[in-house]
């Protein structure tokens, strides 16, 4: 028998619907206990309480609660992706999905204060289900904003203009129209694109197109959690607008059959795709675009010829404002398609901006010096290396994975690079672990002039100097070991072609 004080029941209409619940420690869900009914007979003259009377079986220690089932609660199914391709293999785990419940349409009950206006959930390999208020009579009674972030990086919602695209949004018609999906920039393109608003219309029973997500009644939480990929859901994706991939020999990574035999193919061996990344740290207040320019280095058929280009933008550290990091793909060294001779890819890493090279991973530098030839590095604004043939690992700042699927290989290698380990994985950048090389990049002073600008702006000052007519640059002699001032990194000039 359970007793309650009627004075503690603030909503009299809940008297009849109140039930006894227990918390299942394995599922984390509240379960109704037995068949109970109200007993309002007074047990004594001073007894002011109403009792729930019934039978129940005590199986284990549990938390119990008197509560009323609430029909105005639903779950919204959300999935987060690495790109706008929305492939099942590119789903991102660990993203924080948040919902903000807005004030209801006039005439409808406000959200109970105890429940709050905000809720959130983390995505797993099967997405996330976030609770929100809904109504089965008026689809516009309750609305909400939904947003997602990954380690401080805001993810982008699928656009709603110039017209709704059900295939991209992940929700079929006519349910999508009923939900009134609108991304935040629907009317103003200058507003951020990182959230969307919907009317949380509770699914109508026995209506087929509303029975398969993305809104689930509160009592169907389990169905929401295990819903298959093809079930309706809303989508967010990582914004990589500064990423650029170019292959001299075109290849569709989503279609391995598009591979063709060519010495300049980025992936030289079909069905064995090897992905390689370096981890570059940027000291400075700005996020920086980085480029890897990949050319043939030691193979007679490819030396000096371009394999491809990769661009990526560094990710700012949330706790250290003057630090950002990027994982940048480069073409792995190894056998070319004819499987007759290896090529050490000549990789040039170039940060965009006012940057100079601060340091190179000491273990990687030692490896490269001991595996000749060595690329010359007489320009401190970039870094060049003949990529190692061995899969060195995080201690060297080199991340390599081989797989039968190119996207899987890249995803695993990128996860290891973010994590800074050779066997772990992370979608949150760890900025001080497993670094390949470091650049210092500062904002250029608008008042600052170069030597050549000074010569041009004040020609009379240098009119008597012979340097005004000719400026000589002393170059190191062939095969001479060069010491870069302030960097302490020796390098050897190599010939442009290898016979």
XYZ file of C-alpha atoms in Angstrom:
499
model
C 0.000 0.000 0.000
C 1.296 3.441 -0.911
C 0.062 6.699 0.598
C 0.237 10.261 -0.648
C -0.606 13.680 0.711
C -3.287 15.345 -1.419
C -1.795 18.751 -0.603
C 1.306 17.754 -2.597
C -0.680 17.121 -5.767
C -0.690 20.519 -7.481
C -2.767 19.386 -10.481
C -6.112 17.869 -9.322
C -6.728 16.365 -12.757
C -3.767 14.053 -12.111
C -5.486 12.395 -9.147
C -7.154 9.718 -11.239
C -4.194 9.063 -13.554
C -1.488 8.736 -10.928
C 0.328 5.383 -10.887
C 3.215 3.710 -9.090
C 6.427 3.272 -11.076
C 9.825 1.653 -10.410
C 13.146 2.391 -12.118
C 14.626 -0.575 -13.982
C 18.379 -0.380 -13.208
C 19.295 -2.261 -16.403
C 17.326 -0.230 -18.948
C 17.101 3.082 -17.102
C 13.346 3.189 -17.829
C 10.443 3.608 -15.417
C 8.096 0.628 -15.340
C 4.535 0.598 -14.086
C 4.081 -1.599 -11.025
C 1.062 -3.901 -10.828
C -2.599 -2.954 -10.839
C -3.321 -0.220 -8.306
C -6.505 1.688 -7.627
C -7.417 4.724 -5.546
C -8.691 4.138 -2.040
C -9.991 7.372 -0.537
C -11.454 5.829 2.634
C -10.123 7.443 5.772
C -8.115 5.085 7.949
C -8.555 7.368 10.948
C -10.302 10.590 11.830
C -7.107 12.589 11.266
C -6.042 10.805 8.103
C -5.961 13.269 5.211
C -4.153 11.076 2.669
C -5.383 9.146 -0.338
C -3.998 5.643 -0.864
C -3.083 3.561 -3.904
C -3.985 -0.001 -3.066
C -2.846 -3.087 -4.963
C -0.406 -5.992 -5.151
C 3.163 -5.992 -6.459
C 6.158 -8.312 -6.423
C 9.419 -6.964 -4.983
C 12.183 -8.563 -7.072
C 15.141 -6.303 -6.253
C 16.052 -2.979 -4.714
C 14.543 -0.256 -6.878
C 13.621 3.407 -6.782
C 9.856 3.965 -6.704
C 7.913 6.976 -7.876
C 4.318 8.171 -7.968
C 3.706 9.845 -11.295
C 1.271 10.402 -14.124
C 1.904 9.149 -17.670
C 2.378 12.181 -19.905
C 1.043 11.991 -23.454
C 2.700 15.270 -24.476
C 6.209 13.805 -24.654
C 7.919 12.435 -27.767
C 11.391 11.485 -28.981
C 13.114 13.004 -32.015
C 15.556 10.794 -33.926
C 18.803 12.524 -34.951
C 21.877 11.234 -36.770
C 25.172 13.094 -37.273
C 27.496 12.600 -40.237
C 31.017 13.393 -41.289
C 29.924 14.947 -44.597
C 26.928 15.856 -46.739
C 26.982 12.401 -48.330
C 25.047 11.070 -45.301
C 26.521 7.587 -45.692
C 25.879 5.035 -42.912
C 29.638 4.444 -42.651
C 30.235 8.177 -42.077
C 28.062 8.541 -38.979
C 29.761 10.449 -36.162
C 29.493 9.227 -32.584
C 29.869 11.358 -29.469
C 28.101 14.419 -30.888
C 25.946 16.369 -28.439
C 22.401 16.870 -29.759
C 20.380 19.515 -27.896
C 16.723 20.493 -28.081
C 15.166 23.777 -26.933
C 11.427 23.530 -26.313
C 9.698 26.777 -27.263
C 6.621 28.260 -25.642
C 3.464 26.488 -26.861
C 0.771 27.939 -29.076
C -1.689 30.088 -27.055
C -4.364 27.899 -25.525
C -2.064 24.965 -24.788
C -0.558 24.093 -21.425
C 2.953 25.397 -20.822
C 5.782 22.948 -20.293
C 6.018 21.746 -16.683
C 8.806 23.665 -15.001
C 10.255 20.505 -13.494
C 10.953 19.145 -16.962
C 12.774 22.236 -18.148
C 13.015 23.704 -21.625
C 16.295 22.050 -22.595
C 17.292 18.445 -23.134
C 20.237 16.702 -24.797
C 21.677 13.325 -25.766
C 24.925 11.948 -27.204
C 24.927 10.167 -30.554
C 25.926 6.526 -30.676
C 26.552 4.434 -33.793
C 22.764 4.461 -34.202
C 22.198 8.193 -33.684
C 20.411 9.774 -30.719
C 16.849 10.176 -29.446
C 16.176 13.493 -27.719
C 12.923 14.131 -25.793
C 10.630 17.038 -26.649
C 7.042 18.167 -26.066
C 4.448 17.181 -28.675
C 0.697 17.077 -29.231
C -1.499 14.605 -31.082
C -4.415 16.987 -31.676
C -2.715 20.108 -33.019
C 0.612 19.499 -34.822
C 1.593 23.147 -34.304
C 0.939 23.206 -30.554
C 4.586 22.609 -29.615
C 7.756 23.479 -31.512
C 11.461 23.142 -30.818
C 14.926 24.096 -32.011
C 17.440 21.261 -32.466
C 21.211 21.700 -32.759
C 24.305 19.495 -32.585
C 27.988 19.966 -31.750
C 31.099 17.822 -31.632
C 33.769 18.831 -29.149
C 32.837 22.496 -29.488
C 32.524 22.302 -33.278
C 28.992 23.227 -34.351
C 27.513 20.859 -36.911
C 25.399 22.095 -39.795
C 21.748 21.194 -40.379
C 20.379 20.235 -43.794
C 19.139 23.326 -45.694
C 15.410 24.018 -46.079
C 15.646 26.557 -48.907
C 15.171 27.255 -51.737
C 12.992 24.144 -51.410
C 12.693 21.167 -49.074
C 14.623 18.080 -50.139
C 13.153 15.059 -48.296
C 16.020 12.783 -49.404
C 18.638 15.129 -47.912
C 16.685 15.994 -44.748
C 15.957 12.312 -44.141
C 12.170 12.608 -43.674
C 9.652 11.667 -46.392
C 6.628 13.634 -47.453
C 3.892 14.390 -46.479
C 5.100 14.086 -42.868
C 7.934 16.561 -43.552
C 5.447 19.297 -44.480
C 3.462 18.568 -41.341
C 6.597 19.046 -39.218
C 7.344 22.421 -40.903
C 11.111 21.895 -41.029
C 13.016 25.193 -41.249
C 16.753 25.728 -40.888
C 17.655 28.895 -38.999
C 18.842 30.666 -42.167
C 15.615 29.902 -44.072
C 14.655 33.581 -44.397
C 18.016 35.261 -43.810
C 21.138 33.751 -45.381
C 23.361 35.696 -42.963
C 22.129 33.692 -39.956
C 24.063 30.635 -38.825
C 23.105 27.270 -40.338
C 23.659 25.168 -37.234
C 20.059 24.559 -36.044
C 16.584 23.862 -37.348
C 13.063 24.384 -36.053
C 10.156 21.960 -36.319
C 6.600 21.637 -35.105
C 6.767 18.518 -32.944
C 3.699 16.776 -34.323
C 2.997 13.551 -32.485
C 2.600 10.629 -34.932
C -0.995 9.818 -35.795
C -1.788 6.185 -34.900
C -2.338 3.830 -37.847
C -0.899 6.326 -40.364
C 1.873 4.437 -42.167
C 4.021 7.407 -43.214
C 4.159 8.661 -39.596
C 4.899 5.325 -37.939
C 8.567 5.078 -38.925
C 10.088 8.220 -37.382
C 11.520 10.763 -36.996
C 9.051 11.519 -34.130
C 8.276 8.673 -31.734
C 5.727 8.627 -28.879
C 7.357 8.643 -25.465
C 6.325 5.059 -24.762
C 8.202 3.912 -27.889
C 11.640 5.016 -26.729
C 13.133 1.625 -27.516
C 11.832 1.719 -31.094
C 13.489 5.097 -31.542
C 16.832 3.872 -30.192
C 17.042 0.764 -32.406
C 15.477 2.285 -35.531
C 17.413 1.171 -38.643
C 19.362 3.618 -40.785
C 16.673 3.733 -43.491
C 14.006 4.847 -40.981
C 13.169 8.564 -41.074
C 15.502 10.813 -39.069
C 16.870 14.361 -39.043
C 20.494 15.000 -39.981
C 23.489 17.144 -39.083
C 26.896 17.054 -40.736
C 30.403 18.322 -40.110
C 31.252 21.514 -41.969
C 34.433 21.087 -43.964
C 34.023 23.967 -46.367
C 37.784 24.564 -46.437
C 38.608 20.975 -47.390
C 39.683 20.404 -50.961
C 40.748 17.167 -52.638
C 42.259 17.025 -56.106
C 43.589 13.949 -57.894
C 45.505 14.228 -61.158
C 43.934 10.905 -62.139
C 40.206 11.176 -61.264
C 38.848 8.582 -58.845
C 35.500 8.283 -57.060
C 36.190 7.034 -53.538
C 32.564 5.890 -53.248
C 33.050 3.656 -56.302
C 36.287 1.614 -56.148
C 35.504 0.272 -59.636
C 36.295 3.740 -61.017
C 40.016 3.072 -60.412
C 42.210 3.177 -63.519
C 45.798 2.097 -64.160
C 48.086 5.099 -64.162
C 51.465 5.965 -62.671
C 49.962 9.135 -61.182
C 46.993 7.402 -59.508
C 46.645 8.519 -55.865
C 45.688 4.969 -54.905
C 48.125 2.762 -56.838
C 46.653 -0.621 -55.935
C 42.934 -1.476 -56.226
C 41.307 -3.269 -53.291
C 44.228 -2.241 -51.065
C 43.799 1.421 -50.210
C 46.397 2.978 -47.927
C 45.585 6.325 -46.275
C 48.278 8.511 -44.690
C 47.989 11.647 -42.514
C 50.279 14.081 -40.716
C 49.252 16.154 -37.698
C 50.208 19.821 -37.930
C 50.058 22.194 -34.962
C 49.594 25.940 -35.442
C 50.747 28.380 -32.757
C 48.878 31.610 -33.331
C 45.507 33.338 -32.960
C 44.126 32.282 -36.358
C 42.785 29.077 -37.835
C 44.892 28.317 -40.901
C 44.350 26.545 -44.212
C 47.013 23.916 -44.857
C 47.871 22.281 -48.170
C 49.783 19.128 -49.021
C 51.177 19.113 -52.553
C 52.128 15.558 -53.495
C 54.543 14.804 -56.337
C 56.634 11.916 -57.542
C 59.931 11.853 -55.681
C 62.122 8.914 -56.669
C 60.338 6.965 -59.426
C 61.591 7.741 -62.961
C 58.047 7.823 -64.394
C 56.612 10.241 -61.812
C 59.453 12.366 -60.426
C 58.381 16.018 -60.364
C 54.842 15.185 -61.537
C 51.753 15.935 -59.441
C 49.730 13.128 -57.832
C 47.243 15.414 -56.138
C 46.497 18.168 -53.639
C 44.792 18.112 -50.249
C 43.585 21.191 -48.345
C 42.189 21.318 -44.812
C 41.600 23.967 -42.144
C 43.024 23.764 -38.634
C 40.663 23.266 -35.685
C 40.945 25.725 -32.807
C 41.563 24.477 -29.270
C 38.663 25.498 -27.011
C 40.842 26.034 -23.943
C 43.935 27.570 -25.584
C 42.977 30.476 -27.860
C 46.383 30.632 -29.570
C 46.469 26.995 -30.656
C 44.881 25.063 -33.501
C 45.648 21.722 -35.154
C 44.914 19.955 -38.431
C 45.142 16.395 -39.712
C 46.295 16.637 -43.324
C 46.243 13.790 -45.820
C 49.261 13.061 -48.027
C 49.967 10.406 -50.629
C 51.671 7.411 -49.085
C 54.978 6.202 -50.467
C 55.136 2.710 -51.918
C 54.813 0.633 -55.075
C 53.064 2.192 -58.030
C 50.425 0.360 -60.040
C 52.966 -1.756 -62.003
C 54.322 -3.134 -58.685
C 57.896 -2.930 -60.019
C 59.468 -0.026 -58.168
C 58.628 2.109 -55.121
C 58.222 5.861 -55.175
C 59.037 8.054 -52.172
C 56.342 10.710 -52.549
C 57.709 14.244 -52.350
C 55.272 15.926 -49.945
C 55.221 19.697 -49.546
C 53.182 21.019 -46.584
C 52.259 24.681 -46.968
C 50.345 26.761 -44.406
C 48.453 29.739 -45.823
C 49.349 32.998 -44.154
C 52.196 34.687 -42.334
C 53.768 31.476 -40.993
C 57.178 30.008 -40.262
C 58.181 26.484 -39.281
C 58.963 26.144 -35.582
C 59.819 22.478 -35.182
C 59.661 18.999 -36.699
C 59.014 15.772 -34.809
C 62.510 14.665 -33.729
C 61.866 10.950 -34.326
C 60.484 11.629 -37.815
C 63.438 13.897 -38.614
C 65.922 11.233 -37.494
C 64.119 8.594 -39.581
C 64.186 10.775 -42.717
C 67.871 11.657 -42.285
C 68.728 7.956 -41.972
C 66.659 6.990 -45.048
C 68.188 8.906 -47.943
C 67.583 10.871 -50.020
C 66.404 13.783 -47.889
C 64.326 16.663 -49.227
C 65.873 20.121 -48.962
C 64.140 22.522 -46.553
C 65.543 25.997 -47.190
C 62.141 27.716 -46.986
C 60.945 28.111 -43.398
C 57.400 28.969 -44.525
C 56.757 25.353 -45.551
C 58.023 21.807 -45.033
C 59.097 19.162 -47.527
C 59.776 15.475 -47.003
C 60.165 12.319 -49.006
C 57.362 10.385 -47.320
C 58.488 7.338 -45.316
C 57.876 3.886 -46.740
C 57.191 2.429 -43.285
C 53.918 2.897 -41.349
C 55.671 4.723 -38.519
C 52.853 5.545 -36.083
C 51.939 8.321 -33.681
C 55.395 8.709 -32.110
C 56.567 9.992 -35.486
C 53.388 11.927 -36.223
C 52.538 9.639 -39.169
C 49.147 7.900 -39.267
C 48.676 5.081 -41.776
C 45.785 2.636 -42.317
C 45.196 0.114 -45.129
C 41.731 -1.197 -45.980
C 39.750 -2.603 -48.918
C 37.553 0.515 -48.848
C 39.240 3.916 -49.323
C 36.777 5.839 -47.160
C 37.120 3.335 -44.317
C 40.910 3.612 -44.493
C 40.717 7.428 -44.378
C 38.161 7.466 -41.578
C 40.216 5.166 -39.338
C 43.481 6.991 -40.068
C 41.828 10.358 -39.434
C 40.359 9.116 -36.135
C 43.823 8.003 -35.002
C 45.308 11.322 -36.049
C 42.676 13.259 -34.077
C 43.377 11.007 -31.071
C 47.160 11.165 -31.466
C 47.516 7.379 -31.077
C 48.246 4.406 -33.316
C 45.345 2.269 -32.146
C 42.701 4.624 -30.691
C 40.143 6.857 -32.346
C 38.540 10.205 -31.618
C 36.376 12.794 -33.348
C 37.654 15.474 -30.976
C 41.036 16.932 -31.871
C 43.708 16.380 -29.206
C 45.974 19.285 -29.956
C 49.221 18.417 -28.186
C 49.526 14.689 -28.858
C 51.249 12.940 -31.761
C 52.340 16.114 -33.581
C 54.295 15.876 -36.870
C 55.415 19.481 -37.198
C 54.610 22.907 -35.774
C 54.182 26.258 -37.486
C 53.890 29.690 -35.926
C 51.306 31.788 -37.764
C 50.593 35.407 -36.816
C 48.323 38.081 -38.214
C 50.169 40.267 -40.663
C 50.448 43.882 -39.556
C 48.681 46.112 -42.079
C 51.370 48.778 -41.472
C 54.217 46.344 -42.028
C 56.179 46.778 -45.307
C 58.506 44.370 -46.994
C 62.004 45.390 -48.134
C 60.765 45.590 -51.707
C 57.836 47.829 -50.715
C 60.268 50.114 -48.911
C 62.474 50.315 -52.024
C 59.458 51.100 -54.149
C 57.921 53.688 -51.832
C 61.164 55.589 -51.058
C 63.291 55.216 -54.202
C 65.475 58.280 -53.537
C 66.777 56.851 -50.279
C 68.517 54.018 -52.137
C 69.399 55.787 -55.397
C 73.129 55.756 -54.691
C 73.241 52.110 -53.763
C 74.195 49.492 -56.336
C 71.738 47.169 -54.605
C 68.880 49.147 -56.119
C 69.833 47.915 -59.557
C 70.563 44.333 -58.620
C 69.713 42.204 -55.635
C 71.795 39.056 -55.401
C 70.750 35.946 -53.527
C 73.477 33.576 -52.477
C 72.386 29.998 -53.028
C 73.947 26.912 -51.470
C 76.133 24.855 -53.764
C 74.988 21.475 -55.050
C 74.887 18.634 -52.494
C 75.892 21.063 -49.749
C 74.459 20.548 -46.264
C 72.463 23.659 -45.338
C 71.667 24.892 -41.833
C 68.389 26.830 -41.631
C 68.976 29.793 -39.325
C 67.166 29.380 -36.035
C 65.718 25.989 -36.928
C 68.636 23.583 -36.506
C 67.363 21.187 -39.198
C 70.039 20.088 -41.689
C 68.929 19.070 -45.153
C 70.500 17.872 -48.392
C 69.665 19.086 -51.874
C 68.517 16.273 -54.124
C 68.502 16.321 -57.937
C 65.216 17.050 -59.708
C 65.302 13.744 -61.537
C 66.553 10.323 -60.572
C 68.086 8.311 -63.361
